[in-house]
Short mmCIF file of C-alpha atoms in Angstrom, two decimals:
data_model
loop_
_atom_site.label_atom_id
_atom_site.label_comp_id
_atom_site.label_asym_id
_atom_site.label_seq_id
_atom_site.Cartn_x
_atom_site.Cartn_y
_atom_site.Cartn_z
CA MET K 1 -43.21 8.84 -42.63
CA THR K 2 -39.65 7.71 -42.82
CA GLY K 3 -38.46 10.84 -44.54
CA SER K 4 -38.92 13.13 -41.56
CA HIS K 5 -35.14 13.37 -41.08
CA SER K 6 -33.11 14.84 -43.86
CA PRO K 7 -29.73 13.22 -44.45
CA LEU K 8 -28.11 16.46 -43.29
CA GLU K 9 -29.50 16.05 -39.80
CA GLN K 10 -27.72 12.76 -39.26
CA PRO K 11 -24.17 13.34 -40.40
CA THR K 12 -22.05 10.23 -40.42
CA PRO K 13 -18.69 10.84 -38.76
CA PRO K 14 -15.95 10.20 -41.31
CA ARG K 15 -14.15 7.81 -38.98
CA PRO K 16 -16.03 6.29 -36.06
CA ALA K 17 -14.16 5.97 -32.78
CA VAL K 18 -14.60 2.22 -32.88
CA SER K 19 -15.10 -0.20 -35.76
CA VAL K 20 -16.27 -3.79 -35.92
CA LYS K 21 -15.08 -6.24 -38.57
CA GLY K 22 -15.78 -9.91 -39.03
CA ARG K 23 -12.77 -12.07 -39.76
CA GLU K 24 -12.27 -15.78 -40.04
CA ASP K 25 -10.98 -16.00 -36.45
CA GLY K 26 -13.89 -14.02 -35.06
CA LEU K 27 -14.94 -10.43 -34.65
CA HIS K 28 -12.33 -7.68 -34.48
CA VAL K 29 -13.31 -4.61 -32.50
CA THR K 30 -10.82 -1.84 -33.21
CA VAL K 31 -10.68 1.32 -31.14
CA THR K 32 -9.35 4.21 -33.19
CA ASP K 33 -10.14 7.08 -30.84
CA ALA K 34 -9.99 6.12 -27.17
CA ALA K 35 -10.80 9.70 -26.17
CA ALA K 36 -14.21 9.75 -27.87
CA ALA K 37 -16.95 10.38 -25.36
CA ASP K 38 -19.64 8.19 -26.91
CA ILE K 39 -17.43 5.22 -27.61
CA GLU K 40 -19.56 2.68 -25.72
CA ALA K 41 -22.77 3.85 -27.42
CA GLU K 42 -20.99 3.72 -30.76
CA LEU K 43 -19.83 0.16 -30.12
CA ARG K 44 -23.31 -0.88 -29.04
CA ARG K 45 -24.74 0.67 -32.21
CA GLN K 46 -22.21 -1.06 -34.43
CA LEU K 47 -22.71 -4.42 -32.79
CA ARG K 48 -26.46 -4.05 -33.27
CA ARG K 49 -26.05 -3.03 -36.88
CA ARG K 50 -23.95 -6.08 -37.59
CA ALA K 51 -26.75 -8.34 -36.43
CA ALA K 52 -24.80 -9.34 -33.41
CA THR K 53 -26.90 -12.44 -32.86
CA PHE K 54 -25.13 -13.87 -35.86
CA PHE K 55 -21.92 -13.63 -33.90
CA ALA K 56 -23.35 -14.83 -30.60
CA GLY K 57 -20.66 -16.69 -28.69
CA ALA K 58 -18.04 -15.63 -31.21
CA PRO K 59 -14.55 -14.84 -29.96
CA VAL K 60 -13.82 -11.13 -30.09
CA VAL K 61 -10.40 -9.58 -30.50
CA LEU K 62 -10.39 -6.13 -28.95
CA GLN K 63 -7.78 -3.92 -30.53
CA MET K 64 -6.83 -0.91 -28.46
CA PRO K 65 -4.56 1.96 -29.48
CA ALA K 66 -0.93 1.10 -28.80
CA GLY K 67 0.79 2.84 -25.94
CA ARG K 68 -0.70 3.11 -22.50
CA LEU K 69 -3.80 0.96 -22.34
CA ASP K 70 -6.85 2.60 -20.86
CA LEU K 71 -7.79 -0.26 -18.55
CA ALA K 72 -11.09 1.24 -17.52
CA LEU K 73 -12.10 1.76 -21.13
CA ALA K 74 -11.08 -1.77 -22.15
CA ALA K 75 -13.13 -3.14 -19.27
CA ARG K 76 -16.16 -1.02 -20.22
CA LEU K 77 -15.95 -2.12 -23.84
CA ALA K 78 -15.57 -5.74 -22.77
CA THR K 79 -18.76 -5.30 -20.76
CA VAL K 80 -20.60 -4.00 -23.83
CA ILE K 81 -19.28 -6.88 -25.91
CA GLU K 82 -20.27 -9.43 -23.29
CA ALA K 83 -23.72 -7.86 -22.99
CA ALA K 84 -24.10 -8.55 -26.70
CA GLY K 85 -23.48 -12.24 -26.04
CA MET K 86 -19.87 -12.34 -27.18
CA GLU K 87 -16.63 -12.88 -25.38
CA VAL K 88 -13.36 -11.00 -25.54
CA THR K 89 -10.65 -13.60 -26.07
CA ALA K 90 -7.75 -11.24 -26.66
CA VAL K 91 -6.82 -7.61 -26.32
CA LEU K 92 -4.18 -6.46 -28.74
CA PRO K 93 -2.45 -3.25 -29.65
CA THR K 94 -3.10 -1.58 -32.96
CA GLN K 95 -0.25 0.22 -34.64
CA PRO K 96 -1.40 3.78 -35.19
CA GLY K 97 -0.07 5.62 -38.20
CA ARG K 98 0.60 2.50 -40.21
CA GLY K 99 -1.20 1.49 -43.35
CA SER K 100 -3.97 -1.06 -43.05
CA ARG K 101 -1.94 -3.67 -44.92
CA GLN K 102 0.84 -3.39 -42.42
CA ARG K 103 -1.66 -3.43 -39.62
CA ASP K 104 -2.99 -6.68 -40.97
CA ARG K 105 0.52 -8.03 -41.01
CA ALA K 106 0.90 -6.90 -37.44
CA THR K 107 -2.01 -9.08 -36.39
CA PRO K 108 0.16 -12.18 -36.00
CA ALA K 109 0.17 -10.81 -32.49
CA ALA K 110 -3.25 -12.45 -32.60
CA ALA K 111 -1.43 -15.77 -32.76
CA PRO K 112 -1.67 -16.07 -28.97
CA ALA K 113 -5.43 -15.78 -29.29
CA ALA K 114 -5.46 -18.49 -31.92
CA SER K 115 -3.42 -20.88 -29.80
CA ALA K 116 -5.54 -19.81 -26.88
CA SER K 117 -8.48 -21.60 -28.37
CA ALA K 118 -6.40 -24.77 -28.39
CA GLY K 119 -6.23 -24.69 -24.59
CA GLY K 120 -9.91 -23.91 -24.10
CA GLU K 121 -11.67 -20.64 -23.43
CA ALA K 122 -9.58 -17.61 -22.60
CA VAL K 123 -10.25 -15.47 -19.59
CA VAL K 124 -9.70 -11.72 -19.31
CA VAL K 125 -8.45 -10.32 -16.03
CA SER K 126 -8.79 -6.56 -15.50
CA GLY K 127 -6.43 -5.07 -12.98
CA THR K 128 -3.11 -5.68 -11.38
CA VAL K 129 -2.12 -9.14 -10.18
CA ARG K 130 -0.50 -8.21 -6.89
CA SER K 131 1.99 -9.92 -4.63
CA GLY K 132 0.43 -13.04 -3.14
CA GLN K 133 -2.37 -13.20 -5.68
CA ARG K 134 -2.70 -16.11 -8.08
CA VAL K 135 -4.63 -16.26 -11.32
CA ALA K 136 -5.11 -19.75 -12.67
CA HIS K 137 -7.17 -20.90 -15.65
CA PRO K 138 -7.19 -24.05 -17.78
CA GLY K 139 -7.28 -21.93 -20.95
CA SER K 140 -5.39 -18.83 -21.91
CA ILE K 141 -5.27 -15.72 -19.75
CA VAL K 142 -5.33 -12.10 -20.84
CA ILE K 143 -4.34 -9.62 -18.16
CA LEU K 144 -5.21 -5.99 -18.57
CA GLY K 145 -2.72 -4.67 -16.06
CA ASP K 146 0.59 -5.51 -14.47
CA VAL K 147 1.72 -8.72 -12.84
CA ASN K 148 3.72 -7.53 -9.85
CA PRO K 149 6.62 -9.34 -8.21
CA GLY K 150 5.15 -12.08 -6.02
CA GLY K 151 2.08 -12.43 -8.23
CA VAL K 152 1.47 -15.77 -9.97
CA VAL K 153 -0.25 -16.51 -13.27
CA SER K 154 -0.83 -20.13 -14.18
CA SER K 155 -2.37 -21.01 -17.52
CA GLY K 156 -3.09 -24.10 -19.56
CA GLY K 157 -2.56 -22.05 -22.70
CA SER K 158 -0.99 -18.70 -23.39
CA VAL K 159 -0.58 -15.68 -21.16
CA ILE K 160 -0.95 -12.19 -22.57
CA VAL K 161 -0.12 -9.30 -20.28
CA TRP K 162 -1.07 -5.81 -21.34
CA GLY K 163 1.31 -4.26 -18.89
CA ARG K 164 4.49 -5.13 -17.06
CA LEU K 165 5.09 -8.77 -16.26
CA ARG K 166 7.31 -8.95 -13.19
CA GLY K 167 5.83 -11.90 -11.33
CA PHE K 168 5.89 -15.65 -11.90
CA VAL K 169 4.16 -17.07 -14.96
CA GLU K 170 3.60 -20.60 -16.09
CA ALA K 171 1.97 -21.20 -19.46
CA GLY K 172 1.22 -24.19 -21.64
CA GLN K 173 0.47 -26.39 -18.64
CA ALA K 174 -2.43 -28.14 -20.40
CA GLU K 175 -1.96 -31.24 -22.54
CA GLY K 176 -1.70 -30.37 -26.20
CA ALA K 177 -0.70 -26.74 -25.82
CA PRO K 178 2.80 -26.93 -27.25
CA ASP K 179 2.57 -23.59 -29.01
CA ALA K 180 1.66 -21.62 -25.90
CA VAL K 181 3.33 -18.22 -25.62
CA VAL K 182 3.79 -15.60 -22.95
CA CYS K 183 3.81 -12.01 -24.07
CA ALA K 184 3.87 -8.70 -22.28
CA LEU K 185 4.45 -5.04 -23.02
CA ASP K 186 7.40 -5.36 -20.66
CA LEU K 187 8.49 -8.95 -20.20
CA ALA K 188 10.55 -9.11 -17.01
CA PRO K 189 9.21 -12.07 -15.01
CA THR K 190 10.97 -13.34 -11.92
CA GLN K 191 10.53 -16.79 -13.44
CA LEU K 192 8.84 -18.02 -16.56
CA ARG K 193 7.71 -21.55 -17.32
CA ILE K 194 6.32 -22.66 -20.66
CA GLY K 195 5.52 -26.35 -20.77
CA ASP K 196 8.45 -27.90 -18.95
CA ALA K 197 10.98 -25.23 -19.87
CA LEU K 198 11.94 -22.80 -17.15
CA ALA K 199 13.72 -19.47 -17.49
CA ARG K 200 14.40 -16.54 -15.26
CA ALA K 201 15.03 -12.91 -15.99
CA PRO K 202 18.62 -12.01 -16.87
CA GLU K 203 20.55 -10.36 -14.07
CA ASP K 204 21.44 -7.24 -16.02
CA ALA K 205 18.78 -4.85 -14.84
CA GLU K 206 19.52 -2.23 -17.48
CA ARG K 207 17.10 -2.93 -20.26
CA THR K 208 14.66 -0.94 -22.27
CA PRO K 209 11.13 -2.21 -21.81
CA GLU K 210 9.62 -3.37 -25.06
CA PRO K 211 6.81 -5.74 -25.98
CA GLU K 212 8.23 -9.23 -26.14
CA VAL K 213 6.91 -12.71 -26.69
CA ALA K 214 8.38 -15.85 -25.17
CA ARG K 215 7.86 -19.33 -26.54
CA GLU K 216 9.30 -22.75 -25.98
CA ALA K 217 11.55 -24.26 -28.61
CA ASN K 218 13.48 -27.53 -28.14
CA GLY K 219 13.20 -27.41 -24.38
CA THR K 220 14.43 -23.85 -23.95
CA ILE K 221 12.62 -20.56 -23.81
CA VAL K 222 13.14 -18.15 -26.66
CA VAL K 223 12.23 -14.49 -26.37
CA GLU K 224 11.73 -12.17 -29.29
CA ALA K 225 10.15 -8.81 -30.02
CA TRP K 226 6.37 -8.85 -30.02
CA ARG K 227 5.10 -7.17 -33.15
CA MET A 1 -22.41 13.16 12.00
CA ALA A 2 -21.08 9.65 12.32
CA ALA A 3 -17.32 9.22 12.20
CA ARG A 4 -15.30 8.00 9.26
CA VAL A 5 -13.50 4.82 10.26
CA ILE A 6 -10.02 4.67 8.71
CA THR A 7 -7.62 1.77 9.23
CA LEU A 8 -3.89 2.37 8.91
CA THR A 9 -2.01 -0.73 7.87
CA SER A 10 1.23 -1.81 6.23
CA GLY A 11 1.81 -5.54 6.09
CA LYS A 12 5.42 -5.17 7.14
CA GLY A 13 6.17 -4.11 10.70
CA GLY A 14 8.32 -1.21 11.74
CA VAL A 15 7.42 1.16 8.93
CA GLY A 16 5.82 3.71 11.26
CA LYS A 17 2.13 2.79 11.46
CA THR A 18 1.73 3.64 15.12
CA THR A 19 3.63 6.90 14.91
CA ALA A 20 1.66 7.90 11.83
CA THR A 21 -1.66 7.03 13.50
CA ALA A 22 -0.82 9.13 16.56
CA ASN A 23 0.39 12.07 14.53
CA ILE A 24 -2.46 12.12 12.03
CA GLY A 25 -4.77 11.98 15.04
CA VAL A 26 -3.06 15.02 16.54
CA SER A 27 -3.18 16.92 13.24
CA LEU A 28 -6.88 16.20 12.73
CA ALA A 29 -7.64 17.23 16.32
CA ARG A 30 -5.73 20.46 15.82
CA MET A 31 -8.03 21.13 12.86
CA GLY A 32 -10.91 20.96 15.33
CA ARG A 33 -12.03 17.42 14.63
CA ARG A 34 -12.92 14.88 17.28
CA VAL A 35 -10.64 11.90 16.74
CA ILE A 36 -10.48 8.48 18.34
CA VAL A 37 -7.24 6.58 17.80
CA LEU A 38 -7.74 2.88 18.40
CA ASP A 39 -4.91 0.46 19.05
CA ALA A 40 -5.91 -2.84 17.43
CA ASP A 41 -2.57 -4.46 18.16
CA ILE A 42 -3.97 -6.67 20.90
CA GLY A 43 -1.37 -8.52 22.93
CA LEU A 44 1.08 -5.69 22.42
CA ARG A 45 0.67 -2.08 23.37
CA ASN A 46 2.21 0.76 21.48
CA LEU A 47 -0.14 3.56 20.75
CA ASP A 48 -0.73 4.61 24.35
CA VAL A 49 3.02 4.64 24.94
CA VAL A 50 3.77 6.65 21.81
CA MET A 51 1.07 9.12 22.83
CA GLY A 52 2.31 9.33 26.38
CA LEU A 53 -1.03 8.18 27.79
CA GLU A 54 0.16 4.84 29.11
CA ASN A 55 -0.48 5.53 32.78
CA ARG A 56 -4.01 6.72 32.18
CA VAL A 57 -5.25 3.47 30.65
CA VAL A 58 -7.95 1.93 32.85
CA TYR A 59 -10.20 0.23 30.31
CA ASN A 60 -9.18 -1.01 26.89
CA LEU A 61 -10.59 -2.35 23.63
CA VAL A 62 -11.16 -5.85 24.98
CA HIS A 63 -13.09 -4.45 27.97
CA VAL A 64 -15.40 -2.69 25.52
CA ILE A 65 -15.83 -5.83 23.43
CA ARG A 66 -16.59 -7.95 26.51
CA GLY A 67 -19.05 -5.36 27.76
CA THR A 68 -17.06 -4.65 30.93
CA THR A 69 -17.55 -0.98 30.24
CA GLU A 70 -19.17 1.43 27.81
CA ALA A 71 -17.09 2.63 24.84
CA ASP A 72 -17.39 6.19 26.08
CA ARG A 73 -15.86 5.38 29.47
CA ALA A 74 -12.92 3.53 27.97
CA LEU A 75 -11.87 6.53 25.88
CA ILE A 76 -8.87 8.41 27.25
CA ARG A 77 -9.03 12.10 26.46
CA ASP A 78 -5.69 13.69 25.63
CA LYS A 79 -5.40 16.82 27.75
CA ARG A 80 -2.79 18.38 25.48
CA MET A 81 -5.07 18.26 22.48
CA PRO A 82 -8.84 18.72 22.94
CA GLY A 83 -10.82 16.37 20.74
CA LEU A 84 -8.17 13.65 20.70
CA MET A 85 -9.13 10.35 22.34
CA LEU A 86 -7.45 6.98 22.69
CA LEU A 87 -8.85 3.49 23.02
CA ALA A 88 -5.93 1.33 24.12
CA ALA A 89 -5.14 -2.30 23.32
CA ASP A 90 -5.15 -5.11 25.86
CA GLN A 91 -1.80 -6.68 26.59
CA HIS A 92 -3.31 -9.68 28.29
CA SER A 93 -5.42 -11.07 25.46
CA GLU A 94 -4.61 -12.70 22.15
CA LYS A 95 -5.47 -11.37 18.75
CA ASP A 96 -7.65 -14.34 17.87
CA GLU A 97 -9.74 -14.02 21.02
CA ILE A 98 -11.81 -11.38 19.30
CA SER A 99 -13.62 -11.62 16.01
CA GLU A 100 -14.17 -9.39 13.01
CA ASP A 101 -17.84 -9.05 13.95
CA GLU A 102 -16.90 -7.82 17.41
CA MET A 103 -14.54 -5.28 15.90
CA ARG A 104 -17.30 -4.09 13.58
CA GLU A 105 -19.56 -3.59 16.59
CA VAL A 106 -16.91 -1.56 18.39
CA GLY A 107 -16.40 0.52 15.27
CA GLU A 108 -20.12 1.24 15.09
CA ALA A 109 -20.25 2.10 18.81
CA LEU A 110 -17.39 4.58 18.44
CA ARG A 111 -18.84 6.39 15.43
CA ALA A 112 -21.17 8.43 17.60
CA HIS A 113 -18.30 9.80 19.69
CA ALA A 114 -16.06 11.33 17.03
CA ASP A 115 -15.54 12.63 13.50
CA TYR A 116 -12.73 10.16 12.83
CA VAL A 117 -11.84 6.74 14.17
CA LEU A 118 -8.24 5.90 13.23
CA ILE A 119 -7.40 2.23 13.72
CA ASP A 120 -3.75 1.29 14.16
CA SER A 121 -3.51 -2.19 12.64
CA PRO A 122 -1.00 -4.77 13.82
CA ALA A 123 1.67 -5.82 11.34
CA GLY A 124 1.13 -8.97 9.34
CA ILE A 125 -1.89 -10.26 7.46
CA GLU A 126 -3.32 -12.63 10.04
CA GLN A 127 -6.35 -12.41 12.32
CA GLY A 128 -5.23 -9.16 13.95
CA PHE A 129 -4.99 -7.50 10.56
CA ARG A 130 -8.39 -8.82 9.53
CA ASN A 131 -9.90 -7.57 12.79
CA ALA A 132 -8.43 -4.11 12.23
CA MET A 133 -9.75 -4.01 8.67
CA ALA A 134 -13.26 -5.22 9.45
CA PRO A 135 -14.78 -1.90 10.62
CA ALA A 136 -12.92 0.28 8.08
CA ASP A 137 -14.68 2.61 5.65
CA GLU A 138 -11.30 3.58 4.20
CA VAL A 139 -7.82 2.15 4.34
CA VAL A 140 -4.53 4.00 4.47
CA LEU A 141 -1.44 2.01 3.58
CA ILE A 142 1.93 2.98 5.02
CA THR A 143 5.19 1.94 3.48
CA THR A 144 8.83 2.94 3.51
CA PRO A 145 10.75 3.03 0.24
CA GLU A 146 12.26 -0.42 0.71
CA VAL A 147 11.70 -3.36 -1.59
CA SER A 148 10.43 -5.66 1.16
CA ALA A 149 8.00 -3.08 2.59
CA VAL A 150 6.66 -2.29 -0.86
CA ARG A 151 6.21 -5.97 -1.63
CA ASP A 152 4.18 -6.43 1.56
CA ALA A 153 2.19 -3.29 0.81
CA ASP A 154 1.31 -4.71 -2.60
CA ARG A 155 0.07 -7.87 -0.90
CA VAL A 156 -2.07 -5.81 1.49
CA ILE A 157 -3.65 -3.88 -1.38
CA GLY A 158 -4.75 -7.19 -2.88
CA LEU A 159 -6.16 -8.39 0.45
CA THR A 160 -7.92 -5.07 1.03
CA GLU A 161 -9.62 -5.19 -2.32
CA ALA A 162 -10.50 -8.85 -1.85
CA ALA A 163 -12.17 -7.87 1.44
CA GLY A 164 -14.42 -5.50 -0.50
CA LYS A 165 -12.81 -2.35 0.90
CA PRO A 166 -11.95 0.62 -1.29
CA THR A 167 -8.43 0.74 -2.74
CA PRO A 168 -6.09 2.08 -0.04
CA ARG A 169 -4.35 5.42 -0.27
CA LEU A 170 -0.62 5.49 0.32
CA ILE A 171 1.65 7.22 2.81
CA LEU A 172 5.33 7.03 1.92
CA ASN A 173 7.14 7.23 5.20
CA ARG A 174 10.77 8.03 6.07
CA ILE A 175 11.80 9.45 2.77
CA LYS A 176 15.38 10.68 2.80
CA PRO A 177 15.44 13.24 0.02
CA ARG A 178 19.21 13.39 -0.09
CA LEU A 179 19.51 9.63 -0.56
CA VAL A 180 16.83 9.64 -3.21
CA ALA A 181 18.59 12.44 -5.06
CA ARG A 182 21.82 10.43 -4.98
CA GLY A 183 19.99 7.37 -6.27
CA ASP A 184 20.75 5.40 -3.10
CA MET A 185 17.15 5.04 -1.99
CA MET A 186 14.44 3.19 -3.80
CA ASP A 187 13.16 5.57 -6.41
CA MET A 188 9.75 7.02 -5.72
CA ASP A 189 8.76 6.11 -9.24
CA ASP A 190 9.44 2.46 -8.41
CA VAL A 191 7.09 2.57 -5.44
CA VAL A 192 4.29 4.27 -7.32
CA ASP A 193 4.91 2.16 -10.42
CA ILE A 194 4.41 -1.06 -8.51
CA LEU A 195 1.58 -0.10 -6.20
CA GLN A 196 -0.39 2.07 -8.62
CA ILE A 197 -2.49 3.70 -5.92
CA GLU A 198 -3.21 7.27 -4.94
CA ILE A 199 -0.63 9.00 -2.75
CA LEU A 200 -2.07 10.50 0.42
CA GLY A 201 1.17 11.88 1.77
CA ILE A 202 4.95 11.80 1.87
CA VAL A 203 6.68 11.98 5.25
CA PRO A 204 10.39 12.80 5.37
CA GLU A 205 12.75 11.07 7.77
CA ASP A 206 12.89 13.33 10.81
CA GLU A 207 15.09 12.73 13.84
CA ARG A 208 12.63 14.67 15.94
CA ILE A 209 10.15 11.79 15.44
CA VAL A 210 12.43 9.40 17.30
CA ALA A 211 13.04 11.86 20.11
CA ALA A 212 9.38 12.82 20.37
CA THR A 213 8.18 9.21 20.23
CA ASN A 214 10.47 8.28 23.08
CA ARG A 215 9.09 11.16 25.14
CA GLY A 216 5.52 10.01 24.41
CA GLU A 217 4.80 13.17 22.56
CA PRO A 218 3.56 12.97 18.96
CA VAL A 219 5.78 15.12 16.77
CA ALA A 220 2.73 16.76 15.27
CA LEU A 221 2.35 18.54 18.61
CA GLN A 222 5.53 20.45 17.78
CA MET A 223 5.35 23.05 15.13
CA GLY A 224 8.07 23.57 12.60
CA SER A 225 9.22 20.01 12.09
CA PRO A 226 9.09 18.78 8.49
CA ALA A 227 7.43 15.53 9.56
CA ALA A 228 4.82 17.46 11.56
CA ALA A 229 4.08 19.57 8.48
CA ALA A 230 3.72 16.37 6.46
CA PHE A 231 1.21 14.91 8.95
CA ASP A 232 -0.76 18.18 8.92
CA ASN A 233 -0.84 17.93 5.15
CA ILE A 234 -2.07 14.33 5.33
CA ALA A 235 -4.83 15.34 7.74
CA ALA A 236 -5.86 18.17 5.43
CA ARG A 237 -5.94 15.79 2.49
CA LEU A 238 -8.12 13.34 4.44
CA GLU A 239 -10.58 16.20 4.90
CA ASP A 240 -10.36 17.37 1.31
CA SER A 241 -8.58 15.34 -1.34
CA SER A 242 -8.10 18.40 -3.55
CA VAL A 243 -5.56 19.84 -1.09
CA PRO A 244 -2.21 19.51 -2.88
CA LEU A 245 0.69 17.49 -1.54
CA ILE A 246 3.23 19.85 -0.02
CA ALA A 247 6.86 20.25 -0.90
CA LEU A 248 8.61 19.67 2.39
CA ASP A 249 11.13 21.84 4.18
CA GLY A 250 14.58 20.38 4.22
CA ALA A 251 14.01 18.43 1.04
CA GLU A 252 16.27 18.83 -1.91
CA PRO A 253 14.79 21.83 -3.66
CA GLY A 254 12.62 20.76 -6.50
CA LEU A 255 12.55 17.05 -5.86
CA LEU A 256 9.48 16.79 -3.69
CA ALA A 257 7.85 19.70 -5.45
CA ARG A 258 8.29 17.83 -8.67
CA LEU A 259 6.84 14.70 -7.12
CA ALA A 260 3.93 16.62 -5.68
CA LEU A 261 3.19 18.05 -9.08
CA ARG A 262 3.28 14.64 -10.68
CA PHE A 263 0.99 13.14 -8.09
CA ARG A 264 -1.39 16.04 -8.28
CA HIS A 265 -1.82 15.32 -11.95
CA GLY A 266 -2.71 11.82 -10.99
CA ASN A 267 0.24 10.16 -12.60
#
């Protein structure tokens, strides 16, 4: 008696609030409508449908709509993903309104995640790193929140801050993590260390916050737009 | 009904914790609540002086902890304001002579005697601070719009959360609307941007506070002062968080109203 439901009674939404895609670097979970009420249930359903056991232990890139990150939502989705036996290794912005080809080209922002695996497992920190607090991890660190002045983040690999970075960050402290990067939606650290290179924020306070990525090149720290 | 135990703390000293504790106590008592204000700054004594009850102190917090007397007998009832009670600090002990467990016991013992227990925390983040935090159900963080005070406040939020307490709510003290409007005072947005916690109240700088404090008379006892109105508003918002922040008299027109609107929308 499988035909008791007519197709009309189970309409498929044209565009689900969240989609799951397998890629060579792991599973990409993309949130297209952060306001959808049933987003967690939808994610759970999709993970089940994709035979999630196949991806058990796989790194997951969680792509949230660009702009202000809904921390609570990201944390809830990470919980769902972890409950399915997978781990969120990176949280990245999607570029709404762009074509999918361009979005794919925008994924080099996933480069941090890739180099993250070089330094071991990444850890996701939800919330603000406040003055006097220190987050340290041998692998890469993803922070869903701000790093306030006086806060310290110390990582063997890369540091990705979905928020304002105004504290002290050291990245690439592990052996063999030469391509470690530090990126933030607003990169304004008091001091920044990548490998052995040290930099501090420029004195001119007048700047427009924009996502930036810092990396080490020939012993100095180079900062460029993160896109 | 057992009392809510609320600790007022700041990290940095001199931002107005004691004055705020006394005045919020007065405002809550005026609303008909029974309020115990507890001075946890052992080794120093401020709250009884600010409240003008200094010469009535017979027993203090340490006496209660050591069992010298019952909590009820150590409470000093403020005759000007029915319902308002003080448990004073001991000047002759050290902060690390008492433990967090002992403070929790005192907190529990006081619950039966009031609707609110307001604990005035010592400055700093050492043992005295931990003692003051131990019995708290809620934490109120006081800061002035100065970079150093805000930095310390941020540190205290982290410590509060690490101690398993709910995220503190914020009182911005000694706002000078005219300076803010001129851009000479740390922008309110900067404070809220960094701390990212709910605003409980905004208290304008008010010369009457200094005068009243020196007379041992909480300013909230006087009507018509902008700071007193702000403390009344804070008390009302402790009772019911849907009460809006008020735009204060004497503020640049529009500025605080605009702020209040922003905060009300939870930004």
